[in-house]
Amino acid sequence: MDGNGRWATKRGLPRINGHEAGTENIRRITIRAGEIGIRYLTLWAFSTENWRRPRDEVDGILRILAEAIARETDELHERGAQLRHIGSLDGLSPELRDAILDSIELTRNNDFIVLTLAFNYGGRAELLQAIRRIVADDVDPNDIDEALVNRYLYTCDIPEPDLIIRTSGEYRTSNFLLWQSAYAEYFFTPVLWPDFGPQELVQAVNEYRHRDRRFGGIKPPVAE
Ligand code: IPE
Ligand code: MG
């Protein structure tokens, strides 16, 4: 969800207003995604590298997350969203951690859409924690295959992404779902996240539908 800061700066507002506008956008995108049949939506809100930002911006983002969880959980629950988190909850206050865990628990049986929030998430950090746990579990090296690695990732119970959308005109992955994105399709758009509306989502999905996914294979010949 990139471009919140620039969205605010363009309007002469403090960056934190951009984070507020970006957070407001989550509800409408989640609902539209569910309506068009997307069953898993993962939103990257905060990276393991975002702690490098000025203290007041980080504190503001944490406050906005806490407020959003308090404000949005009930409606998302009523709409049938199942909330999940990937990343590390370390570094968050115990209150925020509990609020996140409570929302996950409340919504665990919902199936309109699985909404995964990547917060304090980094692809390398995810791989490192997987490697550490594989070693700690004394796994026989011969038993390490892709399926086993998948089970040690934060995403162990959600499918690999089909489509990754990057907003705000940046052309890099910035450490997002490194392992899982091997065959993901990418959609890049200059639109800043707070302006990325349901129409842009539908446009991204329509473009995705025309992609030719071969997963390293070749297209089967068309029967005459
Ligand atoms: C995305 O918006 C939200 C976070 C990374 C927390 P940015 O804050 O990265 O916005 P820009 O890139 O400065 O516009
Ligand atoms: Mg950015």
CSV table of C-alpha atoms and ligand atoms in Angstrom, one decimal:
chain,number,residue,atom,x,y,z
A,1,MET,CA,0.0,0.0,0.0
A,2,ASP,CA,2.6,2.5,-1.2
A,3,GLY,CA,2.3,6.2,-1.7
A,4,ASN,CA,0.5,7.5,1.4
A,5,GLY,CA,3.3,10.0,2.2
A,6,ARG,CA,3.4,11.5,-1.3
A,7,TRP,CA,-0.4,11.6,-1.4
A,8,ALA,CA,-0.4,13.8,1.7
A,9,THR,CA,2.6,15.9,0.7
A,10,LYS,CA,1.0,16.7,-2.7
A,11,ARG,CA,-1.9,18.2,-0.7
A,12,GLY,CA,0.3,20.1,1.7
A,13,LEU,CA,-0.6,17.9,4.5
A,14,PRO,CA,1.6,16.1,7.1
A,15,ARG,CA,2.5,12.5,6.0
A,16,ILE,CA,0.5,11.0,8.8
A,17,ASN,CA,-2.7,12.2,7.1
A,18,GLY,CA,-1.7,10.1,4.1
A,19,HIS,CA,-1.5,7.1,6.4
A,20,GLU,CA,-4.9,7.9,7.7
A,21,ALA,CA,-6.3,8.2,4.1
A,22,GLY,CA,-4.6,4.9,3.1
A,23,THR,CA,-6.0,3.1,6.1
A,24,GLU,CA,-9.5,4.4,5.2
A,25,ASN,CA,-9.1,2.8,1.8
A,26,ILE,CA,-8.7,-0.7,3.3
A,27,ARG,CA,-12.4,-1.2,3.9
A,28,ARG,CA,-13.7,-0.4,0.4
A,29,ILE,CA,-10.9,-2.4,-1.3
A,30,THR,CA,-11.5,-5.4,0.9
A,31,ILE,CA,-15.3,-5.4,0.2
A,32,ARG,CA,-14.9,-4.9,-3.5
A,33,ALA,CA,-12.3,-7.7,-3.6
A,34,GLY,CA,-14.7,-10.1,-1.9
A,35,GLU,CA,-17.5,-9.1,-4.2
A,36,ILE,CA,-15.5,-9.9,-7.4
A,37,GLY,CA,-14.5,-13.3,-6.0
A,38,ILE,CA,-11.0,-12.7,-4.6
A,39,ARG,CA,-10.8,-15.1,-1.6
A,40,TYR,CA,-7.4,-14.0,-0.3
A,41,LEU,CA,-6.3,-10.4,0.0
A,42,THR,CA,-3.0,-9.5,1.6
A,43,LEU,CA,-2.2,-5.9,2.4
A,44,TRP,CA,1.3,-4.8,3.3
A,45,ALA,CA,1.0,-2.1,5.8
A,46,PHE,CA,4.4,-1.9,7.5
A,47,SER,CA,7.7,-3.5,6.7
A,48,THR,CA,10.5,-4.7,9.0
A,49,GLU,CA,12.5,-1.8,7.4
A,50,ASN,CA,9.9,0.9,8.2
A,51,TRP,CA,11.2,1.1,11.8
A,52,ARG,CA,13.9,3.3,10.3
A,53,ARG,CA,11.5,6.1,9.8
A,54,PRO,CA,11.3,9.1,12.2
A,55,ARG,CA,9.9,8.1,15.6
A,56,ASP,CA,6.8,10.2,15.3
A,57,GLU,CA,5.8,8.7,11.9
A,58,VAL,CA,6.2,5.2,13.3
A,59,ASP,CA,4.2,6.0,16.4
A,60,GLY,CA,1.5,7.6,14.2
A,61,ILE,CA,1.3,4.5,12.0
A,62,LEU,CA,1.0,2.2,15.2
A,63,ARG,CA,-1.7,4.5,16.5
A,64,ILE,CA,-3.6,4.4,13.2
A,65,LEU,CA,-3.4,0.6,13.2
A,66,ALA,CA,-4.7,0.4,16.7
A,67,GLU,CA,-7.6,2.8,15.9
A,68,ALA,CA,-8.4,1.0,12.7
A,69,ILE,CA,-8.6,-2.4,14.4
A,70,ALA,CA,-10.9,-0.9,17.1
A,71,ARG,CA,-13.1,0.9,14.5
A,72,GLU,CA,-13.2,-1.6,11.6
A,73,THR,CA,-13.2,-5.1,13.1
A,74,ASP,CA,-17.0,-5.3,13.7
A,75,GLU,CA,-17.9,-4.2,10.2
A,76,LEU,CA,-15.4,-6.5,8.6
A,77,HIS,CA,-16.6,-9.3,10.8
A,78,GLU,CA,-20.3,-8.7,9.8
A,79,ARG,CA,-19.2,-8.6,6.1
A,80,GLY,CA,-17.5,-12.0,6.6
A,81,ALA,CA,-13.9,-11.1,6.5
A,82,GLN,CA,-11.5,-13.3,8.2
A,83,LEU,CA,-8.5,-11.3,9.6
A,84,ARG,CA,-5.0,-12.7,9.7
A,85,HIS,CA,-1.6,-11.3,10.3
A,86,ILE,CA,1.8,-12.1,8.8
A,87,GLY,CA,5.0,-10.7,10.1
A,88,SER,CA,6.3,-10.4,13.7
A,89,LEU,CA,4.2,-9.1,16.5
A,90,ASP,CA,7.4,-8.3,18.4
A,91,GLY,CA,7.9,-4.6,18.8
A,92,LEU,CA,4.2,-3.9,19.1
A,93,SER,CA,2.7,-2.9,22.4
A,94,PRO,CA,1.0,-5.7,24.4
A,95,GLU,CA,-2.3,-3.9,23.9
A,96,LEU,CA,-1.9,-3.7,20.1
A,97,ARG,CA,-0.8,-7.3,20.0
A,98,ASP,CA,-3.8,-8.4,22.0
A,99,ALA,CA,-6.2,-6.3,19.8
A,100,ILE,CA,-4.8,-8.0,16.7
A,101,LEU,CA,-5.0,-11.4,18.2
A,102,ASP,CA,-8.6,-10.8,19.4
A,103,SER,CA,-9.7,-9.7,15.9
A,104,ILE,CA,-8.1,-12.8,14.4
A,105,GLU,CA,-9.9,-15.0,17.0
A,106,LEU,CA,-13.3,-13.2,16.5
A,107,THR,CA,-13.3,-13.6,12.7
A,108,ARG,CA,-11.6,-17.0,12.3
A,109,ASN,CA,-14.6,-18.8,10.9
A,110,ASN,CA,-15.5,-16.2,8.3
A,111,ASP,CA,-15.2,-17.1,4.6
A,112,PHE,CA,-16.2,-14.1,2.5
A,113,ILE,CA,-12.6,-13.1,2.2
A,114,VAL,CA,-9.4,-13.8,4.1
A,115,LEU,CA,-7.8,-10.4,4.7
A,116,THR,CA,-4.2,-10.8,5.8
A,117,LEU,CA,-2.4,-7.8,7.1
A,118,ALA,CA,1.3,-7.9,6.7
A,119,PHE,CA,2.6,-5.7,9.5
A,120,ASN,CA,6.2,-5.7,10.6
A,121,TYR,CA,6.6,-8.1,7.7
A,122,GLY,CA,9.8,-8.7,5.7
A,123,GLY,CA,10.4,-11.5,3.3
A,124,ARG,CA,14.0,-12.0,4.5
A,125,ALA,CA,12.9,-11.9,8.1
A,126,GLU,CA,10.3,-14.5,7.3
A,127,LEU,CA,12.8,-16.8,5.7
A,128,LEU,CA,15.2,-16.4,8.6
A,129,GLN,CA,12.6,-17.3,11.2
A,130,ALA,CA,11.7,-20.4,9.1
A,131,ILE,CA,15.4,-21.5,8.8
A,132,ARG,CA,15.9,-21.0,12.6
A,133,ARG,CA,12.8,-23.1,13.4
A,134,ILE,CA,13.7,-25.8,10.9
A,135,VAL,CA,17.1,-26.1,12.5
A,136,ALA,CA,15.7,-26.0,16.0
A,137,ASP,CA,13.3,-28.8,15.1
A,138,ASP,CA,16.3,-30.9,14.0
A,139,VAL,CA,14.8,-31.5,10.6
A,140,ASP,CA,16.7,-34.1,8.5
A,141,PRO,CA,18.2,-32.2,5.5
A,142,ASN,CA,16.8,-34.9,3.2
A,143,ASP,CA,13.3,-34.0,4.4
A,144,ILE,CA,13.6,-30.3,3.5
A,145,ASP,CA,11.6,-29.8,0.4
A,146,GLU,CA,9.4,-26.9,-0.9
A,147,ALA,CA,6.3,-28.2,1.0
A,148,LEU,CA,8.2,-28.3,4.2
A,149,VAL,CA,9.6,-24.8,3.8
A,150,ASN,CA,6.0,-23.6,3.1
A,151,ARG,CA,4.9,-25.0,6.4
A,152,TYR,CA,7.4,-22.8,8.2
A,153,LEU,CA,6.5,-19.6,6.5
A,154,TYR,CA,4.1,-17.1,8.0
A,155,THR,CA,1.8,-17.9,5.0
A,156,CYS,CA,1.6,-21.6,5.8
A,157,ASP,CA,-2.1,-21.6,5.6
A,158,ILE,CA,-2.8,-19.2,2.7
A,159,PRO,CA,-2.1,-19.9,-1.0
A,160,GLU,CA,0.7,-18.3,-3.0
A,161,PRO,CA,-0.3,-14.9,-4.5
A,162,ASP,CA,-1.6,-15.0,-8.0
A,163,LEU,CA,-1.3,-11.2,-8.5
A,164,ILE,CA,0.8,-8.6,-6.7
A,165,ILE,CA,-0.2,-5.0,-7.1
A,166,ARG,CA,2.3,-2.3,-6.4
A,167,THR,CA,1.0,1.2,-6.2
A,168,SER,CA,2.7,4.6,-6.5
A,169,GLY,CA,4.9,4.0,-9.5
A,170,GLU,CA,7.7,2.0,-7.7
A,171,TYR,CA,9.1,-0.9,-9.7
A,172,ARG,CA,10.5,-3.2,-7.1
A,173,THR,CA,9.3,-5.8,-4.7
A,174,SER,CA,11.0,-4.4,-1.6
A,175,ASN,CA,11.2,-7.7,0.3
A,176,PHE,CA,7.6,-8.8,-0.1
A,177,LEU,CA,6.7,-12.5,-0.1
A,178,LEU,CA,10.1,-13.4,-1.6
A,179,TRP,CA,9.6,-17.1,-1.6
A,180,GLN,CA,5.9,-17.1,-2.3
A,181,SER,CA,6.0,-14.7,-5.3
A,182,ALA,CA,8.1,-16.9,-7.5
A,183,TYR,CA,5.2,-17.2,-10.1
A,184,ALA,CA,3.1,-14.3,-9.1
A,185,GLU,CA,2.0,-11.8,-11.8
A,186,TYR,CA,2.8,-8.2,-11.1
A,187,PHE,CA,0.7,-5.2,-11.7
A,188,PHE,CA,2.4,-1.8,-11.4
A,189,THR,CA,0.4,1.4,-11.3
A,190,PRO,CA,1.4,5.1,-10.7
A,191,VAL,CA,-1.8,5.6,-8.6
A,192,LEU,CA,-1.0,6.4,-5.0
A,193,TRP,CA,-2.5,4.0,-2.5
A,194,PRO,CA,-5.2,6.3,-1.0
A,195,ASP,CA,-6.4,6.9,-4.6
A,196,PHE,CA,-6.4,3.3,-5.5
A,197,GLY,CA,-10.1,2.6,-5.6
A,198,PRO,CA,-12.3,-0.3,-6.5
A,199,GLN,CA,-12.1,0.6,-10.2
A,200,GLU,CA,-8.3,0.3,-10.2
A,201,LEU,CA,-8.7,-3.0,-8.5
A,202,VAL,CA,-11.0,-4.3,-11.2
A,203,GLN,CA,-8.7,-3.0,-13.8
A,204,ALA,CA,-5.7,-4.9,-12.3
A,205,VAL,CA,-7.7,-8.1,-12.1
A,206,ASN,CA,-8.9,-7.7,-15.7
A,207,GLU,CA,-5.3,-7.3,-16.8
A,208,TYR,CA,-4.3,-10.3,-14.8
A,209,ARG,CA,-7.0,-12.4,-16.5
A,210,HIS,CA,-5.2,-11.9,-19.8
A,211,ARG,CA,-1.8,-13.0,-18.5
A,212,ASP,CA,-0.5,-16.2,-19.9
A,213,ARG,CA,0.7,-18.2,-16.8
A,214,ARG,CA,2.9,-21.2,-17.8
A,215,PHE,CA,4.8,-21.8,-14.5
A,216,GLY,CA,7.9,-22.6,-16.5
A,217,GLY,CA,6.1,-25.0,-18.8
A,218,ILE,CA,4.8,-24.3,-22.3
A,219,LYS,CA,1.3,-23.8,-23.5
A,220,PRO,CA,-0.5,-27.0,-24.6
A,221,PRO,CA,-1.1,-26.9,-28.4
A,222,VAL,CA,-4.6,-25.8,-29.3
A,223,ALA,CA,-6.7,-28.7,-30.7
A,224,GLU,CA,-7.7,-28.2,-34.3
B,1,IPE,C1,3.1,3.4,2.4
B,1,IPE,O1,3.2,4.7,2.2
B,1,IPE,C2,2.8,3.1,3.9
B,1,IPE,C3,4.0,2.6,4.6
B,1,IPE,C4,5.1,2.1,4.1
B,1,IPE,C5,4.0,2.6,6.1
B,1,IPE,P1,4.6,5.5,2.3
B,1,IPE,O2,4.7,6.1,3.6
B,1,IPE,O3,5.7,4.6,1.9
B,1,IPE,O4,4.4,6.6,1.2
B,1,IPE,P2,5.5,7.3,0.3
B,1,IPE,O5,6.2,6.2,-0.4
B,1,IPE,O6,6.4,8.1,1.2
B,1,IPE,O7,4.7,8.2,-0.6
B,2,MG,MG,6.8,4.3,0.2
